[in-house]
CSV table of C-alpha atoms (C1' of nucleotides) in Angstrom, one decimal:
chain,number,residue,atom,x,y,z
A,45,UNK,CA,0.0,0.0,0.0
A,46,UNK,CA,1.9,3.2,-1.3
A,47,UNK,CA,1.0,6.7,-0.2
A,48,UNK,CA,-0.1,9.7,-3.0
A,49,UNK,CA,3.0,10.9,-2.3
A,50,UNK,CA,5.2,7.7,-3.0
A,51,UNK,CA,3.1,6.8,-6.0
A,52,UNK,CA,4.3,10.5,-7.4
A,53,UNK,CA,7.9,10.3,-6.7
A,54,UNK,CA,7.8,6.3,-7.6
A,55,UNK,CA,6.3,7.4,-11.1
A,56,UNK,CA,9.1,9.9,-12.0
A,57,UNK,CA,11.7,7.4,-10.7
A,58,UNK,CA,13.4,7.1,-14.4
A,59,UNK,CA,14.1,11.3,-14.2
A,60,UNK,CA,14.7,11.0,-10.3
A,61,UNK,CA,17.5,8.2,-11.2
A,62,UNK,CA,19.0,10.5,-13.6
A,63,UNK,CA,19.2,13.8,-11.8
A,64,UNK,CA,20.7,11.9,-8.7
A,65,UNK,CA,23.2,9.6,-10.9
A,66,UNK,CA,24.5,12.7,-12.8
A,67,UNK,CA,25.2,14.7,-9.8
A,68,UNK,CA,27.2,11.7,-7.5
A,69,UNK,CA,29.2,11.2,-10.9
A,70,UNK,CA,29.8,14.8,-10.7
A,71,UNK,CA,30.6,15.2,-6.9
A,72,UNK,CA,30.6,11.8,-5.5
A,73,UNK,CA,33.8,12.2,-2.5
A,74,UNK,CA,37.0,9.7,-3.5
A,75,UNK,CA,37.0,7.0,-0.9
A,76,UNK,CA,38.9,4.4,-1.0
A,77,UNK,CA,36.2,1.2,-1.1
A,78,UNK,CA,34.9,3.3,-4.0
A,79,UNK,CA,38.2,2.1,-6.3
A,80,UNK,CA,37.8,-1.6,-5.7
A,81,UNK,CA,34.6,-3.9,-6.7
A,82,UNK,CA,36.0,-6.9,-4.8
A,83,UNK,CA,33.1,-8.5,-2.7
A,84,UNK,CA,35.4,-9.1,0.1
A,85,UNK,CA,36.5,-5.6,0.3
A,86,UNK,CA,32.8,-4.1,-0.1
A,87,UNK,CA,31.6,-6.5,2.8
A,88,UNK,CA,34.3,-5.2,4.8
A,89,UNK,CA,33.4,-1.9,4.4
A,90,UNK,CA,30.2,-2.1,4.6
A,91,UNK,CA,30.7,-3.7,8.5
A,92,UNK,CA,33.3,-0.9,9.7
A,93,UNK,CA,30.6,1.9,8.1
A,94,UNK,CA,27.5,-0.1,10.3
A,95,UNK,CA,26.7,3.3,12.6
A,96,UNK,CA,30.1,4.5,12.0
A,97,UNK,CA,31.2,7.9,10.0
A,98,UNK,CA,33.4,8.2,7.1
A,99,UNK,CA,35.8,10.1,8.4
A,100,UNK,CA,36.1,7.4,11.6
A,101,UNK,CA,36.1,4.3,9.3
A,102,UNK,CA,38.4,5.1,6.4
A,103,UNK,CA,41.8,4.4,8.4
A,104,UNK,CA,40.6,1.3,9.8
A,105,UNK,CA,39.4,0.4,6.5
A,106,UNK,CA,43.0,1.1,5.1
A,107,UNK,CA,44.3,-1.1,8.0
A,108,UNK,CA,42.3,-3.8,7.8
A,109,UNK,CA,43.2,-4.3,4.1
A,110,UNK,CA,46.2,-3.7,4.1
A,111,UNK,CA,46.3,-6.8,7.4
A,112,UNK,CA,43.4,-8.5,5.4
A,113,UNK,CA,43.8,-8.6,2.5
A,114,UNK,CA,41.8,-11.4,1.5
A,115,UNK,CA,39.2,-13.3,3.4
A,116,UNK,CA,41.3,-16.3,3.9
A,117,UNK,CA,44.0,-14.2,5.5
A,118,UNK,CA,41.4,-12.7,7.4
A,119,UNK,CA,39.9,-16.7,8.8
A,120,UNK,CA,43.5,-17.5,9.5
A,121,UNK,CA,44.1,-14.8,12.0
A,122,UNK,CA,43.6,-15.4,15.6
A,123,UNK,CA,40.3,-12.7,17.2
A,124,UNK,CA,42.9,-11.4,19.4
A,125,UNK,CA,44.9,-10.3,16.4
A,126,UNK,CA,41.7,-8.6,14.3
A,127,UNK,CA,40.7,-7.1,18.1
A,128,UNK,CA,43.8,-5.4,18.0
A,129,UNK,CA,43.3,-3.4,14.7
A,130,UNK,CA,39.9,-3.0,15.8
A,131,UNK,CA,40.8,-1.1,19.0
A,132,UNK,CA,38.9,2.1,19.1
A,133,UNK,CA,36.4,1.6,16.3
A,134,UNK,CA,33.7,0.3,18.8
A,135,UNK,CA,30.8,-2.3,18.4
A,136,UNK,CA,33.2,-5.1,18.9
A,137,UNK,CA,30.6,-7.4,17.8
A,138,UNK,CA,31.2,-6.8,14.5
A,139,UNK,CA,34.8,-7.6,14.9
A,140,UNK,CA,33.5,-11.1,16.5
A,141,UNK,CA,31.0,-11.6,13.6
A,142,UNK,CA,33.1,-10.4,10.9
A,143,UNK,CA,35.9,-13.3,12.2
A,144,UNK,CA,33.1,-16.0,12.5
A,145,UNK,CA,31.5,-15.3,8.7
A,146,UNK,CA,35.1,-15.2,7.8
A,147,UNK,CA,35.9,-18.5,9.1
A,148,UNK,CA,32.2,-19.9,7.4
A,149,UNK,CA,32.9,-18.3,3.8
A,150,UNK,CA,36.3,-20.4,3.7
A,151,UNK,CA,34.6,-23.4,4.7
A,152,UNK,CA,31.3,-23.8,3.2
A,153,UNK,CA,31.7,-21.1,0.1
A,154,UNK,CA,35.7,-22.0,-0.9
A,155,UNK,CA,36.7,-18.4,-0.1
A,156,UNK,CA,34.2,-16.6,-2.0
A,157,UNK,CA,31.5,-14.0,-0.4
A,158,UNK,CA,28.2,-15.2,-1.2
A,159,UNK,CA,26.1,-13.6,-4.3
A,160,UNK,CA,22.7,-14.3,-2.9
A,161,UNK,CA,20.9,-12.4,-0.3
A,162,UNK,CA,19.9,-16.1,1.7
A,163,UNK,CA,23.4,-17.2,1.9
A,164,UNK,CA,24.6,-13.3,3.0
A,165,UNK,CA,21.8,-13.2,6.0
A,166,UNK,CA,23.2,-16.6,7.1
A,167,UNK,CA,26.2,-14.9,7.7
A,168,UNK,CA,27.0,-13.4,11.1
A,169,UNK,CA,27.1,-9.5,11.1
A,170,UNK,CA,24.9,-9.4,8.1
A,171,UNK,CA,21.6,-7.9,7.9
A,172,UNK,CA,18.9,-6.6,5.8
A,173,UNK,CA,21.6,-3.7,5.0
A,174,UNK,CA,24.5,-5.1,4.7
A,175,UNK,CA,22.9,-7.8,2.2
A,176,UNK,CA,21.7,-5.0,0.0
A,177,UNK,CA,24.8,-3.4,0.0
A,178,UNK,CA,26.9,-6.2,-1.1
A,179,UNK,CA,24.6,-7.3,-3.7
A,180,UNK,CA,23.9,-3.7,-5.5
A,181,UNK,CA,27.9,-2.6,-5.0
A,182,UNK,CA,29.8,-5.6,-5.6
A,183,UNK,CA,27.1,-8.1,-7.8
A,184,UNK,CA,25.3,-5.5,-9.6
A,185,UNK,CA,21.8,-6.5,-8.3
A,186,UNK,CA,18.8,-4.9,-7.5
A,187,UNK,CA,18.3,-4.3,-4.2
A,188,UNK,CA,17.6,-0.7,-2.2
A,189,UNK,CA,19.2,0.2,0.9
A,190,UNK,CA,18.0,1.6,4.3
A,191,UNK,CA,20.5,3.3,6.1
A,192,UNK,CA,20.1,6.5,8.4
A,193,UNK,CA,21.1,8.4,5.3
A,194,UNK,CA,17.8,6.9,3.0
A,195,UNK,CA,15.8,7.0,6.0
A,196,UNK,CA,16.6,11.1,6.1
A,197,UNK,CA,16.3,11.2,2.2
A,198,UNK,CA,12.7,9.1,2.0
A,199,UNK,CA,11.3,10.5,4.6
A,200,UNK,CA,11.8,14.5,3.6
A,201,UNK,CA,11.0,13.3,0.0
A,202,UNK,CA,7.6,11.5,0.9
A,203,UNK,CA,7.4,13.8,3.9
A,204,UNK,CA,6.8,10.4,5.7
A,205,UNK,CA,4.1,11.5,8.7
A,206,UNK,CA,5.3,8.3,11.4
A,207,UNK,CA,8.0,7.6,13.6
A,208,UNK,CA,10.7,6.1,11.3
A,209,UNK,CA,11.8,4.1,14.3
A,210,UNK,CA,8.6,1.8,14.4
A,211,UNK,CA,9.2,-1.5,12.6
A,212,UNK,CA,6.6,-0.9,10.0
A,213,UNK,CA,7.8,2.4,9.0
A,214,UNK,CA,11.1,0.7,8.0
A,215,UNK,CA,9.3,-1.8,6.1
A,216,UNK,CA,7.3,0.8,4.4
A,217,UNK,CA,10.5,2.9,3.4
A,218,UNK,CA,12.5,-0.1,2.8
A,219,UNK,CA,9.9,-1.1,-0.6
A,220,UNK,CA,10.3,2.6,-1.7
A,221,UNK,CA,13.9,2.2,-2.0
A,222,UNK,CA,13.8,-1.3,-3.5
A,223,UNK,CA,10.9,0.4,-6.0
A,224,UNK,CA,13.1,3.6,-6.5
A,225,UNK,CA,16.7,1.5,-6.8
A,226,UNK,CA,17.9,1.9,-10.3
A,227,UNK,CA,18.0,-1.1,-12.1
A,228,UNK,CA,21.0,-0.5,-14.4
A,229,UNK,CA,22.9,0.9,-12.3
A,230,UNK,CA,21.7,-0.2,-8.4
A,231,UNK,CA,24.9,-0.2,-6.5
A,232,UNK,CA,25.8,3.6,-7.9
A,233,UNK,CA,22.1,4.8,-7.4
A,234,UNK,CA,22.2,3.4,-3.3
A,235,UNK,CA,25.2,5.0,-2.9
A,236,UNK,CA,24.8,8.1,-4.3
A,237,UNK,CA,21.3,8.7,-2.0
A,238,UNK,CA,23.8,7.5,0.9
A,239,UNK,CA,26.1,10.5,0.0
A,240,UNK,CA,22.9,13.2,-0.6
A,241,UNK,CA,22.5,12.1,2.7
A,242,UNK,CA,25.5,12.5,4.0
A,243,UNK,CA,27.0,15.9,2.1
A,244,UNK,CA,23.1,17.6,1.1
A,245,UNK,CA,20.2,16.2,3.0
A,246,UNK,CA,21.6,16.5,6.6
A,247,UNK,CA,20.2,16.5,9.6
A,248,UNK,CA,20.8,19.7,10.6
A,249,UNK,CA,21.4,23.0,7.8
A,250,UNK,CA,20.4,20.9,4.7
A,251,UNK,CA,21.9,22.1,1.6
A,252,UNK,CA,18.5,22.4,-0.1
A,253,UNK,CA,19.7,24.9,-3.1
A,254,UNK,CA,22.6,22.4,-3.6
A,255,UNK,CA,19.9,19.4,-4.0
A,256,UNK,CA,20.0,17.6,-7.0
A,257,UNK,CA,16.2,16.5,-6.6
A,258,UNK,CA,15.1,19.8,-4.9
A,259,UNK,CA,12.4,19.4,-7.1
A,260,UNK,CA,11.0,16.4,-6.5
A,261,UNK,CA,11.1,17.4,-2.8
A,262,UNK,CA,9.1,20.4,-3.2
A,263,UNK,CA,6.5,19.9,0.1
A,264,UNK,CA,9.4,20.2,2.7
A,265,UNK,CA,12.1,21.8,1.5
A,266,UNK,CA,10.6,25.0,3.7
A,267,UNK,CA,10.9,22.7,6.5
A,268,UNK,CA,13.5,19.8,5.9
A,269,UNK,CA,14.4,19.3,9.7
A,270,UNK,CA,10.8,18.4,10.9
A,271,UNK,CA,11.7,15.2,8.7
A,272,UNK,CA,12.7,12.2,9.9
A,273,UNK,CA,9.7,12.2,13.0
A,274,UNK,CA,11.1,10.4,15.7
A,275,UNK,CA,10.0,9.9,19.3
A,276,UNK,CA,12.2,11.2,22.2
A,277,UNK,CA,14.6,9.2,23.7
A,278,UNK,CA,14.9,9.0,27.5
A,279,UNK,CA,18.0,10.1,29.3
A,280,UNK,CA,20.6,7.1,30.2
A,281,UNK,CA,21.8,6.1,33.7
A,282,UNK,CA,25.2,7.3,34.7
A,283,UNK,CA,27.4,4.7,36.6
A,284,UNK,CA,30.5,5.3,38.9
A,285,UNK,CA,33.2,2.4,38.1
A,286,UNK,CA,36.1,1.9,40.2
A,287,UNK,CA,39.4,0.3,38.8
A,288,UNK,CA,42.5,-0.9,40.5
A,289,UNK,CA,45.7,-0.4,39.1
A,290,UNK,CA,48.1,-3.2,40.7
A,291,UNK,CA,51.9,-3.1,39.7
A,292,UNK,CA,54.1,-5.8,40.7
A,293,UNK,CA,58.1,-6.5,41.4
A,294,UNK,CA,58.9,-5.9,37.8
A,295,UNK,CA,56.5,-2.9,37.0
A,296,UNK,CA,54.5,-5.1,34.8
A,297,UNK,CA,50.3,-4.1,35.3
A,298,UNK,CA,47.4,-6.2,36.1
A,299,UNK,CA,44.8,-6.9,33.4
A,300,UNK,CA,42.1,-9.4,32.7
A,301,UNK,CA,40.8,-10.1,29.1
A,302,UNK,CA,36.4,-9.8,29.3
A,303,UNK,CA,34.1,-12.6,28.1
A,304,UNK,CA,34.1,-12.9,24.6
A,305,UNK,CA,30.1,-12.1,24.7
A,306,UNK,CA,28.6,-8.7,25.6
A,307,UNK,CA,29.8,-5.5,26.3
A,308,UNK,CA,33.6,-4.9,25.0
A,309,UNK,CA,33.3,-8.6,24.5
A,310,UNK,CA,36.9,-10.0,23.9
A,311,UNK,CA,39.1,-6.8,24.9
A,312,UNK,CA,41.3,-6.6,28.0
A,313,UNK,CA,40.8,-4.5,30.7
A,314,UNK,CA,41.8,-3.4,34.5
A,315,UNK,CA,40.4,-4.7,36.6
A,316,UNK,CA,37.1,-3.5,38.6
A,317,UNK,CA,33.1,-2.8,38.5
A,318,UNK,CA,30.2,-0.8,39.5
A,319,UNK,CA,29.8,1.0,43.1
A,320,UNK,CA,26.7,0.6,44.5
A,321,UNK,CA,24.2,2.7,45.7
A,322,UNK,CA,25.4,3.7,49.8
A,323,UNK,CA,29.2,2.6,48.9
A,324,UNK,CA,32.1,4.9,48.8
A,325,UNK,CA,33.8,4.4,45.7
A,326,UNK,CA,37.2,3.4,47.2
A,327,UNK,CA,35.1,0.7,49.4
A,328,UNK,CA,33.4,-0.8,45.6
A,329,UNK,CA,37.1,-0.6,44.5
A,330,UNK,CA,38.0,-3.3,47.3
A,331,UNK,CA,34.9,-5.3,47.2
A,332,UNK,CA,35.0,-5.6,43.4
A,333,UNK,CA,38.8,-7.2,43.3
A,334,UNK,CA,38.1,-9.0,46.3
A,335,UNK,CA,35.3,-10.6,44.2
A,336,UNK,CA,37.0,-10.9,41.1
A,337,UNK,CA,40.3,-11.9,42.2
A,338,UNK,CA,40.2,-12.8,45.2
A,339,UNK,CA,42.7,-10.9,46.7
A,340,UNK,CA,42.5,-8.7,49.8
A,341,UNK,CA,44.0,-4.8,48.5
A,342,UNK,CA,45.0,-1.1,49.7
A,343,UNK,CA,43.3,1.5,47.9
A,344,UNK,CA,45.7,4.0,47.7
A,345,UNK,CA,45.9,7.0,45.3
A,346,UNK,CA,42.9,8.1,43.2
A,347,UNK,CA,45.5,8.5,39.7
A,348,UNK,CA,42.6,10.1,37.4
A,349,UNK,CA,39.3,9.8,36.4
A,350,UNK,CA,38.0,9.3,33.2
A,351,UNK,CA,34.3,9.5,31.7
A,352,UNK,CA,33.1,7.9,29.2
A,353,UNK,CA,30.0,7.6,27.4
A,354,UNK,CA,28.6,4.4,26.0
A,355,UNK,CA,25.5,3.4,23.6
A,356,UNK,CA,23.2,3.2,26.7
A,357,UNK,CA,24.6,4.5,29.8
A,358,UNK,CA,27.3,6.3,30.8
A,359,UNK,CA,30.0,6.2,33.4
A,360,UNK,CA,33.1,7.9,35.4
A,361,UNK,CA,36.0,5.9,35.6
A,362,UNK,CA,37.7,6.1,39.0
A,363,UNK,CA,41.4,4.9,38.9
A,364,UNK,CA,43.0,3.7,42.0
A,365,UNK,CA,46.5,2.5,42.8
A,366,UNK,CA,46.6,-0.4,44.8
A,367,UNK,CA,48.6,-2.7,46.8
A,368,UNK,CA,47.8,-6.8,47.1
A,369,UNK,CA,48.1,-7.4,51.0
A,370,UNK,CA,47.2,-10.8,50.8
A,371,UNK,CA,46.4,-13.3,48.1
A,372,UNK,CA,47.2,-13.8,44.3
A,373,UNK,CA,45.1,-12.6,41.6
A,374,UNK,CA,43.1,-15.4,40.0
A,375,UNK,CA,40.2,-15.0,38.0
A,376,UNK,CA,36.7,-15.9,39.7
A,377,UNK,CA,35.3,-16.4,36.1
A,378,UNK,CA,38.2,-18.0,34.8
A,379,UNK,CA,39.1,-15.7,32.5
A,380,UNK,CA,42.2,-14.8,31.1
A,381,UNK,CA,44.5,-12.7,33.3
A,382,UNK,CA,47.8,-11.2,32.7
A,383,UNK,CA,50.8,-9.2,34.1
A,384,UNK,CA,51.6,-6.7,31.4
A,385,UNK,CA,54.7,-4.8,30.8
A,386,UNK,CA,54.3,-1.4,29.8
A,387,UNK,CA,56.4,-1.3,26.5
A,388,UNK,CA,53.8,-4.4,25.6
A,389,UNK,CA,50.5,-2.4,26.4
A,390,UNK,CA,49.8,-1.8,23.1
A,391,UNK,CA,50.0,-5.9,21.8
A,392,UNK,CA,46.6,-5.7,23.5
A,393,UNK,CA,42.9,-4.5,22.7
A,394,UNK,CA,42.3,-1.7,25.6
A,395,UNK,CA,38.8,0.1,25.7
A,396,UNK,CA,39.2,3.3,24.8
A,397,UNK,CA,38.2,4.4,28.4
A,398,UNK,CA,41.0,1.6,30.0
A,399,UNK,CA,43.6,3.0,26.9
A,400,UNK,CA,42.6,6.6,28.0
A,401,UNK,CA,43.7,5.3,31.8
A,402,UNK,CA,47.2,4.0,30.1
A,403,UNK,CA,48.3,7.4,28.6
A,404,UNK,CA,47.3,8.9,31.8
A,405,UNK,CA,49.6,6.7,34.0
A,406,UNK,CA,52.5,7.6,31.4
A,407,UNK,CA,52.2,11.1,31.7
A,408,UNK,CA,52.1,10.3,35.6
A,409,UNK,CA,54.9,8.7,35.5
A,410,UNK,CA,53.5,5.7,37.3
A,411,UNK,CA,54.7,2.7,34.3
B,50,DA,C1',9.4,-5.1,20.2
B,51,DA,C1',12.7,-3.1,22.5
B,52,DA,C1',17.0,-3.3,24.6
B,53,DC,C1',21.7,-3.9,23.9
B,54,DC,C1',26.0,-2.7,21.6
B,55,DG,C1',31.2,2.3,21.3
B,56,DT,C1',33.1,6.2,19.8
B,57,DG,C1',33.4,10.6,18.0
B,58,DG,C1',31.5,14.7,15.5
B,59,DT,C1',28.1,18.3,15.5
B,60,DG,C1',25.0,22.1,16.5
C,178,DT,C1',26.9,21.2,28.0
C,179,DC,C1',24.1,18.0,25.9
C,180,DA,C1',21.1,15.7,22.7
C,181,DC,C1',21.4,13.8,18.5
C,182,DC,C1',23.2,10.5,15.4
C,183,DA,C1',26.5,8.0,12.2
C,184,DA,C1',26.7,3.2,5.2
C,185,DG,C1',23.0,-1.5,11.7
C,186,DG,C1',22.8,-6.2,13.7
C,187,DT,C1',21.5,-9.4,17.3
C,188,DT,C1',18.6,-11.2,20.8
DNA sequence: AAACCGTGGTG
DNA sequence: TCACCAAGGTT
């Protein structure tokens, strides 16, 4: 069921096509998964640009290549070693997935990313998106995209009335774009309404008199920025997190590696937790490596704190030195511990709140 | 369906 | 400062 406005702009699609074609061969940026049609190399893009900018992804993208290069290279290499060129980028899951679906193309497609969009979705890290993206750019077939980009784009064009975050508001936009996706050329047309929205149609000050389809947009461009509608999102809790620093005999630092599931699944970290409500956060600092470690500690000086804001919460980071007084650090979860000299911090995946904590204990001198 | 999952840029 | 959001996917 299409709206009066779809059915308008889906009827003009041909002229649409050609006015938004012309202009991204015109002014479409130079990046770098732009020179390459390799499948491998447009999947891989495609997972370090999921919720992640341009400007963010490109030197990872450059990295990972250039570690990478091909999809059995990337199967052969331990998580720990992909972790480590992930560092910083966030969503670690995709890391996780994107070594998993590595490790399944090798074995049950011979090395080859799959050209359908059933054997894609089977793959871990691959959704609806992703799919599309792989089969437009790098197999030439017809599929449209939904990204935050489209979303924007669609929903000015159609001035879409709902909540673009409802479930059937994506399905409604999603068989606009896979009506509007140009058929000779769909990988160029998805990316080039990725870039309007992206360089034109932004959320904020869009470029309306720049807009290659201004004119097929003619109901909002007085108001572009009441479109996408969205519902507010609530305010997220804020946790205080105390850490212990522990140092042994021969300078090297405590760290334990987190379960390979969850939350910064799979990177290494100092070790600590949440205080509670009615704690002081020196006394959460104790409790938390008593539990974790088992080991009895001074809490001595508070080296820095550090906040840090995550998808759903937030925190402040509370770094203590401490001193063991009785007891060996083991892991209560059996997970991987280490003592970790400081020249060999960086053979490890940090957080970036934990790797903030590292600089700041070499500009205090303290490793 | 709605919550979970990072980090950094932007206004 | 702070809300928003970025080439989304999983559970």
């Amino acid at each position: 069921m299409k709206t009066a406005a779809s059915t308008i702009l889906l009827t003009q699609a041909p002229e649409f096509q050609k006015a938004l074609l012309n202009w991204f061969q015109a002014r479409a940026r130079d990046l770098p998964w732009r020179k390459t049609t390799d499948p491998y190399k447009i999947w891989l893009s495609e997972v370090i640009l999921q919720q992640t900018r341009v400007d963010q992804a490109t030197p990872y993208y450059l990295r990972m290549i250039e570690r990478f290069p091909t999809v059995s290279e990337l199967a052969a290499a331990s998580l720990d070693d992909l972790l480590i060129v992930w560092e910083g980028l966030g969503y670690y899951s995709r890391a996780r997935n994107l070594h998993k679906a590595a490790r399944e193309i090798v074995e049950r497609f011979q090395g080859h990313v799959p050209n359908n969009r059933e054997d894609l979705l089977g793959l871990p890290g691959i959704g609806p998106y992703t799919a599309s993206a792989i089969l437009s750019i790098a197999f030439a077939q017809p599929y449209g995209v939904l990204d935050g980009n489209v979303i924007r784009v669609l929903s000015r064009l159609l001035e879409f009335p709902d909540d673009v975050r409802k479930s059937a508001s994506r399905n409604y936009l999603q068989s606009v774009a896979n009506d509007l996706v140009a058929v000779s050329a769909p990988g160029e047309f998805n990316e080039s309404m990725m870039e309007l929205g992206a360089t034109i149609c932004t959320p904020k000050n869009p470029q309306c008199e720049a807009c290659p389809v201004h004119s097929f947009c003619e109901g909002t461009k007085n108001d572009p920025e009441a479109f996408p509608r969205t519902v507010k999102k609530l305010p997220i809790p804020h946790h205080d997190i105390a850490v212990g620093v522990l140092c042994n005999s021969q300078g090297e630092l405590f760290a334990q590696r987190r379960p390979e599931n969850g939350l910064l699944g799979g990177l290494w970290e100092f070790p600590g937790g949440k205080r509670e409500s009615g704690e002081s956060i020196e006394d959460a600092c104790r409790r938390e490596l008593k539990e974790e470690l088992g080991i009895d500690v001074e809490v001595g000086e508070l080296l820095t704190t550090i906040p840090q804001v995550y998808s759903h919460f937030k925190i402040t980071l509370y770094a203590f030195r401490c001193d063991i007084l009785s007891g060996s650090p083991e892991s209560s979860r059996d997970l991987p511990i280490a003592w970790i000299a400081a020249d060999r911090l960086e053979e490890y995946a940090f957080p970036k709140a934990n790797r903030k904590l590292i600089e700041k204990l070499v500009e205090l001198d303290q490793i």
